[in-house]
Amino acid sequence: MNAMKLGWFSELNSELWPGVALSLEVEEVLHSERSSFQDILVVKTFTHGKALMLDGVIQCTEKDEMSYHEMISYLPLCSHPKPKNVLIVGGGDGGVAREVTKHPDVERVTLVDIDDRVIEVCKQYLPRLSLGLNNPYVNIIVGDGFEFLNHHQGEFDVIITDSSDPIGPAENLFKHAYYQLLKSALKPGGLIASQAGTAWSNLDQVCSTFQHCKAVFPVATYAVTSVPTYPTGQIGFILGSLTEQTNFAEPVKVFSDKDLDRMSLMYYNDKIHRAAFALPRFVEKALNA
Ligand code: SAM
């Protein structure tokens, strides 16, 4: 099926969300290419600013990206007492790097994305996101996150996996072996957060990723946020901690309104942090089954 029809992009992906497709009205196609790993498309929309699609799946739009990028960054960062050394796996658009570098305790950031073309295209077309990639504290490595972790042990306080979905180059980042590698790459007291899909359309996938995390980390949980241009308007994160005492739902770092303004945060605060862990009963039951 044609994803671009009559000036509309439609997110047709029968495997990940059968029978439903979000559509955005497109003013202009800014860039389109096939990289070594995936189809990369950047469009200007009439209502949501510019948008990045990989393999026909919406990764972010300028209008609502802050919800995803702030939440996947500050849920783990504000759950760690001193997150000095942070690894981002994926995140080639720069949105997570932009947020992580605002946290006052963060001293070092490493970003490993498999596709240098995503990085270059986002630098060219999505400067509001990619400004995180130009920060001198961010060390960018082009490579497979799974392979990178194979060679790094006991290094990071927080690892954020901002990957695409489990079909394509990110497939290995949703497996049990990846969670074992994440655990080994953490310093004592370290913790992780990973993009983990939505329970409305991918409950099985959410549960299997959660089980991988739970099998490896003494504390594992799932949180959600709303992103109107993701399938079903929602996305979730799997979080894991090496420390049994970690209560992800209660931030150890609370930013004042003044801090939040200084950091230009538009979505995250401590109230929405706590609320992210309030799950519907069907999700709680599926995770605990
Ligand atoms: N927020 C997005 C979402 O869930 O829709 C994720 C966006 S981010 C641009 C996804 C990135 O993960 C892409 O740049 C892609 O190249 C990268 N990626 C996919 N598989 C990877 C792997 N195995 N190792 C490192 N990066 C990977």
JSON list of C-alpha atoms in Angstrom, two decimals, residues 108-240:
[
{"chain": "A", "resi": 108, "resn": "ARG", "atom": "CA", "xyz": [29.30, 12.77, 30.34]},
{"chain": "A", "resi": 109, "resn": "VAL", "atom": "CA", "xyz": [26.98, 11.53, 27.59]},
{"chain": "A", "resi": 110, "resn": "THR", "atom": "CA", "xyz": [27.71, 8.84, 25.00]},
{"chain": "A", "resi": 111, "resn": "LEU", "atom": "CA", "xyz": [25.25, 8.28, 22.15]},
{"chain": "A", "resi": 112, "resn": "VAL", "atom": "CA", "xyz": [25.46, 5.12, 20.02]},
{"chain": "A", "resi": 113, "resn": "ASP", "atom": "CA", "xyz": [23.24, 5.07, 16.93]},
{"chain": "A", "resi": 114, "resn": "ILE", "atom": "CA", "xyz": [23.56, 2.47, 14.20]},
{"chain": "A", "resi": 115, "resn": "ASP", "atom": "CA", "xyz": [22.75, 4.88, 11.36]},
{"chain": "A", "resi": 116, "resn": "ASP", "atom": "CA", "xyz": [24.92, 7.92, 10.66]},
{"chain": "A", "resi": 117, "resn": "ARG", "atom": "CA", "xyz": [22.43, 9.03, 8.00]},
{"chain": "A", "resi": 118, "resn": "VAL", "atom": "CA", "xyz": [19.70, 9.55, 10.64]},
{"chain": "A", "resi": 119, "resn": "ILE", "atom": "CA", "xyz": [22.15, 11.75, 12.57]},
{"chain": "A", "resi": 120, "resn": "GLU", "atom": "CA", "xyz": [23.13, 13.79, 9.49]},
{"chain": "A", "resi": 121, "resn": "VAL", "atom": "CA", "xyz": [19.58, 14.17, 8.17]},
{"chain": "A", "resi": 122, "resn": "CYS", "atom": "CA", "xyz": [18.31, 15.31, 11.59]},
{"chain": "A", "resi": 123, "resn": "LYS", "atom": "CA", "xyz": [21.18, 17.81, 11.90]},
{"chain": "A", "resi": 124, "resn": "GLN", "atom": "CA", "xyz": [20.11, 19.25, 8.56]},
{"chain": "A", "resi": 125, "resn": "TYR", "atom": "CA", "xyz": [16.32, 19.26, 8.92]},
{"chain": "A", "resi": 126, "resn": "LEU", "atom": "CA", "xyz": [15.42, 19.04, 12.62]},
{"chain": "A", "resi": 127, "resn": "PRO", "atom": "CA", "xyz": [17.68, 21.53, 14.45]},
{"chain": "A", "resi": 128, "resn": "ARG", "atom": "CA", "xyz": [15.28, 21.83, 17.42]},
{"chain": "A", "resi": 129, "resn": "LEU", "atom": "CA", "xyz": [15.95, 18.16, 18.19]},
{"chain": "A", "resi": 130, "resn": "SER", "atom": "CA", "xyz": [19.48, 17.74, 16.92]},
{"chain": "A", "resi": 131, "resn": "LEU", "atom": "CA", "xyz": [20.89, 20.61, 18.97]},
{"chain": "A", "resi": 132, "resn": "GLY", "atom": "CA", "xyz": [21.61, 17.85, 21.52]},
{"chain": "A", "resi": 133, "resn": "LEU", "atom": "CA", "xyz": [24.01, 16.28, 19.01]},
{"chain": "A", "resi": 134, "resn": "ASN", "atom": "CA", "xyz": [26.10, 19.45, 18.77]},
{"chain": "A", "resi": 135, "resn": "ASN", "atom": "CA", "xyz": [26.66, 19.65, 22.54]},
{"chain": "A", "resi": 136, "resn": "PRO", "atom": "CA", "xyz": [30.42, 19.16, 23.21]},
{"chain": "A", "resi": 137, "resn": "TYR", "atom": "CA", "xyz": [29.61, 16.89, 26.20]},
{"chain": "A", "resi": 138, "resn": "VAL", "atom": "CA", "xyz": [27.94, 14.38, 23.85]},
{"chain": "A", "resi": 139, "resn": "ASN", "atom": "CA", "xyz": [30.29, 11.78, 22.38]},
{"chain": "A", "resi": 140, "resn": "ILE", "atom": "CA", "xyz": [28.61, 10.31, 19.27]},
{"chain": "A", "resi": 141, "resn": "ILE", "atom": "CA", "xyz": [29.51, 6.80, 18.16]},
{"chain": "A", "resi": 142, "resn": "VAL", "atom": "CA", "xyz": [28.06, 5.24, 15.01]},
{"chain": "A", "resi": 143, "resn": "GLY", "atom": "CA", "xyz": [27.48, 1.56, 15.67]},
{"chain": "A", "resi": 144, "resn": "ASP", "atom": "CA", "xyz": [25.11, -1.14, 16.87]},
{"chain": "A", "resi": 145, "resn": "GLY", "atom": "CA", "xyz": [24.05, -0.57, 20.49]},
{"chain": "A", "resi": 146, "resn": "PHE", "atom": "CA", "xyz": [24.06, -4.32, 21.19]},
{"chain": "A", "resi": 147, "resn": "GLU", "atom": "CA", "xyz": [27.65, -4.68, 19.96]},
{"chain": "A", "resi": 148, "resn": "PHE", "atom": "CA", "xyz": [28.75, -1.55, 21.83]},
{"chain": "A", "resi": 149, "resn": "LEU", "atom": "CA", "xyz": [27.44, -2.92, 25.13]},
{"chain": "A", "resi": 150, "resn": "ASN", "atom": "CA", "xyz": [29.29, -6.19, 24.52]},
{"chain": "A", "resi": 151, "resn": "HIS", "atom": "CA", "xyz": [32.51, -4.22, 25.03]},
{"chain": "A", "resi": 152, "resn": "HIS", "atom": "CA", "xyz": [31.54, -1.95, 27.94]},
{"chain": "A", "resi": 153, "resn": "GLN", "atom": "CA", "xyz": [31.16, -3.08, 31.53]},
{"chain": "A", "resi": 154, "resn": "GLY", "atom": "CA", "xyz": [30.49, -1.21, 34.78]},
{"chain": "A", "resi": 155, "resn": "GLU", "atom": "CA", "xyz": [30.65, 2.24, 33.14]},
{"chain": "A", "resi": 156, "resn": "PHE", "atom": "CA", "xyz": [27.32, 4.01, 33.15]},
{"chain": "A", "resi": 157, "resn": "ASP", "atom": "CA", "xyz": [24.98, 5.39, 35.81]},
{"chain": "A", "resi": 158, "resn": "VAL", "atom": "CA", "xyz": [21.99, 5.50, 33.46]},
{"chain": "A", "resi": 159, "resn": "ILE", "atom": "CA", "xyz": [21.39, 3.85, 30.06]},
{"chain": "A", "resi": 160, "resn": "ILE", "atom": "CA", "xyz": [18.50, 5.11, 27.94]},
{"chain": "A", "resi": 161, "resn": "THR", "atom": "CA", "xyz": [17.49, 3.03, 24.93]},
{"chain": "A", "resi": 162, "resn": "ASP", "atom": "CA", "xyz": [15.73, 5.38, 22.51]},
{"chain": "A", "resi": 163, "resn": "SER", "atom": "CA", "xyz": [15.34, 2.89, 19.72]},
{"chain": "A", "resi": 164, "resn": "SER", "atom": "CA", "xyz": [12.95, 2.34, 16.89]},
{"chain": "A", "resi": 165, "resn": "ASP", "atom": "CA", "xyz": [10.47, -0.54, 17.11]},
{"chain": "A", "resi": 166, "resn": "PRO", "atom": "CA", "xyz": [11.45, -4.25, 17.26]},
{"chain": "A", "resi": 167, "resn": "ILE", "atom": "CA", "xyz": [11.11, -4.85, 13.52]},
{"chain": "A", "resi": 168, "resn": "GLY", "atom": "CA", "xyz": [14.30, -3.77, 11.69]},
{"chain": "A", "resi": 169, "resn": "PRO", "atom": "CA", "xyz": [17.73, -2.75, 13.08]},
{"chain": "A", "resi": 170, "resn": "ALA", "atom": "CA", "xyz": [16.45, -2.44, 16.68]},
{"chain": "A", "resi": 171, "resn": "GLU", "atom": "CA", "xyz": [15.18, -6.05, 16.90]},
{"chain": "A", "resi": 172, "resn": "ASN", "atom": "CA", "xyz": [18.01, -7.19, 19.22]},
{"chain": "A", "resi": 173, "resn": "LEU", "atom": "CA", "xyz": [17.37, -4.32, 21.63]},
{"chain": "A", "resi": 174, "resn": "PHE", "atom": "CA", "xyz": [14.13, -5.99, 22.76]},
{"chain": "A", "resi": 175, "resn": "LYS", "atom": "CA", "xyz": [15.66, -9.36, 23.67]},
{"chain": "A", "resi": 176, "resn": "HIS", "atom": "CA", "xyz": [16.67, -10.98, 26.96]},
{"chain": "A", "resi": 177, "resn": "ALA", "atom": "CA", "xyz": [20.39, -10.90, 26.01]},
{"chain": "A", "resi": 178, "resn": "TYR", "atom": "CA", "xyz": [20.21, -7.13, 25.59]},
{"chain": "A", "resi": 179, "resn": "TYR", "atom": "CA", "xyz": [18.92, -6.70, 29.15]},
{"chain": "A", "resi": 180, "resn": "GLN", "atom": "CA", "xyz": [21.84, -8.80, 30.42]},
{"chain": "A", "resi": 181, "resn": "LEU", "atom": "CA", "xyz": [24.25, -6.54, 28.54]},
{"chain": "A", "resi": 182, "resn": "LEU", "atom": "CA", "xyz": [22.53, -3.44, 29.95]},
{"chain": "A", "resi": 183, "resn": "LYS", "atom": "CA", "xyz": [22.98, -4.80, 33.48]},
{"chain": "A", "resi": 184, "resn": "SER", "atom": "CA", "xyz": [26.70, -5.49, 32.95]},
{"chain": "A", "resi": 185, "resn": "ALA", "atom": "CA", "xyz": [27.34, -2.04, 31.49]},
{"chain": "A", "resi": 186, "resn": "LEU", "atom": "CA", "xyz": [25.95, -0.26, 34.56]},
{"chain": "A", "resi": 187, "resn": "LYS", "atom": "CA", "xyz": [27.90, 0.99, 37.56]},
{"chain": "A", "resi": 188, "resn": "PRO", "atom": "CA", "xyz": [26.63, -0.18, 40.98]},
{"chain": "A", "resi": 189, "resn": "GLY", "atom": "CA", "xyz": [23.36, 1.66, 41.67]},
{"chain": "A", "resi": 190, "resn": "GLY", "atom": "CA", "xyz": [22.75, 2.14, 37.94]},
{"chain": "A", "resi": 191, "resn": "LEU", "atom": "CA", "xyz": [19.43, 2.06, 36.15]},
{"chain": "A", "resi": 192, "resn": "ILE", "atom": "CA", "xyz": [17.94, 1.83, 32.68]},
{"chain": "A", "resi": 193, "resn": "ALA", "atom": "CA", "xyz": [14.96, 3.06, 30.67]},
{"chain": "A", "resi": 194, "resn": "SER", "atom": "CA", "xyz": [13.91, 1.73, 27.27]},
{"chain": "A", "resi": 195, "resn": "GLN", "atom": "CA", "xyz": [11.29, 2.64, 24.68]},
{"chain": "A", "resi": 196, "resn": "ALA", "atom": "CA", "xyz": [8.83, -0.22, 25.03]},
{"chain": "A", "resi": 197, "resn": "GLY", "atom": "CA", "xyz": [5.75, 0.32, 22.90]},
{"chain": "A", "resi": 198, "resn": "THR", "atom": "CA", "xyz": [2.13, 0.73, 23.86]},
{"chain": "A", "resi": 199, "resn": "ALA", "atom": "CA", "xyz": [-0.12, -1.68, 25.70]},
{"chain": "A", "resi": 200, "resn": "TRP", "atom": "CA", "xyz": [-3.14, -0.81, 23.52]},
{"chain": "A", "resi": 201, "resn": "SER", "atom": "CA", "xyz": [-1.69, -2.30, 20.34]},
{"chain": "A", "resi": 202, "resn": "ASN", "atom": "CA", "xyz": [1.33, -4.33, 21.53]},
{"chain": "A", "resi": 203, "resn": "LEU", "atom": "CA", "xyz": [0.54, -5.76, 24.96]},
{"chain": "A", "resi": 204, "resn": "ASP", "atom": "CA", "xyz": [2.42, -9.01, 24.22]},
{"chain": "A", "resi": 205, "resn": "GLN", "atom": "CA", "xyz": [5.52, -7.09, 23.18]},
{"chain": "A", "resi": 206, "resn": "VAL", "atom": "CA", "xyz": [5.33, -4.85, 26.26]},
{"chain": "A", "resi": 207, "resn": "CYS", "atom": "CA", "xyz": [4.99, -7.89, 28.52]},
{"chain": "A", "resi": 208, "resn": "SER", "atom": "CA", "xyz": [7.84, -9.83, 26.93]},
{"chain": "A", "resi": 209, "resn": "THR", "atom": "CA", "xyz": [10.21, -6.83, 27.19]},
{"chain": "A", "resi": 210, "resn": "PHE", "atom": "CA", "xyz": [9.09, -6.30, 30.79]},
{"chain": "A", "resi": 211, "resn": "GLN", "atom": "CA", "xyz": [9.80, -9.98, 31.57]},
{"chain": "A", "resi": 212, "resn": "HIS", "atom": "CA", "xyz": [13.32, -9.66, 30.11]},
{"chain": "A", "resi": 213, "resn": "CYS", "atom": "CA", "xyz": [13.95, -6.67, 32.36]},
{"chain": "A", "resi": 214, "resn": "LYS", "atom": "CA", "xyz": [12.41, -8.35, 35.41]},
{"chain": "A", "resi": 215, "resn": "ALA", "atom": "CA", "xyz": [14.52, -11.48, 34.90]},
{"chain": "A", "resi": 216, "resn": "VAL", "atom": "CA", "xyz": [17.69, -9.42, 35.08]},
{"chain": "A", "resi": 217, "resn": "PHE", "atom": "CA", "xyz": [17.02, -6.44, 37.37]},
{"chain": "A", "resi": 218, "resn": "PRO", "atom": "CA", "xyz": [15.78, -6.65, 40.99]},
{"chain": "A", "resi": 219, "resn": "VAL", "atom": "CA", "xyz": [13.42, -3.74, 40.25]},
{"chain": "A", "resi": 220, "resn": "ALA", "atom": "CA", "xyz": [11.48, -3.56, 36.96]},
{"chain": "A", "resi": 221, "resn": "THR", "atom": "CA", "xyz": [8.49, -1.43, 36.06]},
{"chain": "A", "resi": 222, "resn": "TYR", "atom": "CA", "xyz": [6.55, 0.13, 33.17]},
{"chain": "A", "resi": 223, "resn": "ALA", "atom": "CA", "xyz": [5.45, 3.74, 32.73]},
{"chain": "A", "resi": 224, "resn": "VAL", "atom": "CA", "xyz": [3.45, 5.55, 30.06]},
{"chain": "A", "resi": 225, "resn": "THR", "atom": "CA", "xyz": [3.17, 8.95, 28.48]},
{"chain": "A", "resi": 226, "resn": "SER", "atom": "CA", "xyz": [0.90, 10.42, 25.84]},
{"chain": "A", "resi": 227, "resn": "VAL", "atom": "CA", "xyz": [2.26, 11.24, 22.40]},
{"chain": "A", "resi": 228, "resn": "PRO", "atom": "CA", "xyz": [-0.62, 12.05, 20.03]},
{"chain": "A", "resi": 229, "resn": "THR", "atom": "CA", "xyz": [1.26, 11.01, 16.88]},
{"chain": "A", "resi": 230, "resn": "TYR", "atom": "CA", "xyz": [2.32, 7.57, 18.16]},
{"chain": "A", "resi": 231, "resn": "PRO", "atom": "CA", "xyz": [-0.01, 4.63, 17.55]},
{"chain": "A", "resi": 232, "resn": "THR", "atom": "CA", "xyz": [-2.93, 4.83, 20.00]},
{"chain": "A", "resi": 233, "resn": "GLY", "atom": "CA", "xyz": [-1.58, 8.18, 21.25]},
{"chain": "A", "resi": 234, "resn": "GLN", "atom": "CA", "xyz": [0.51, 6.53, 23.93]},
{"chain": "A", "resi": 235, "resn": "ILE", "atom": "CA", "xyz": [3.99, 5.08, 24.43]},
{"chain": "A", "resi": 236, "resn": "GLY", "atom": "CA", "xyz": [5.53, 3.20, 27.32]},
{"chain": "A", "resi": 237, "resn": "PHE", "atom": "CA", "xyz": [8.93, 2.77, 28.87]},
{"chain": "A", "resi": 238, "resn": "ILE", "atom": "CA", "xyz": [10.45, -0.21, 30.69]},
{"chain": "A", "resi": 239, "resn": "LEU", "atom": "CA", "xyz": [12.60, 0.84, 33.64]},
{"chain": "A", "resi": 240, "resn": "GLY", "atom": "CA", "xyz": [14.99, -1.32, 35.62]}
]
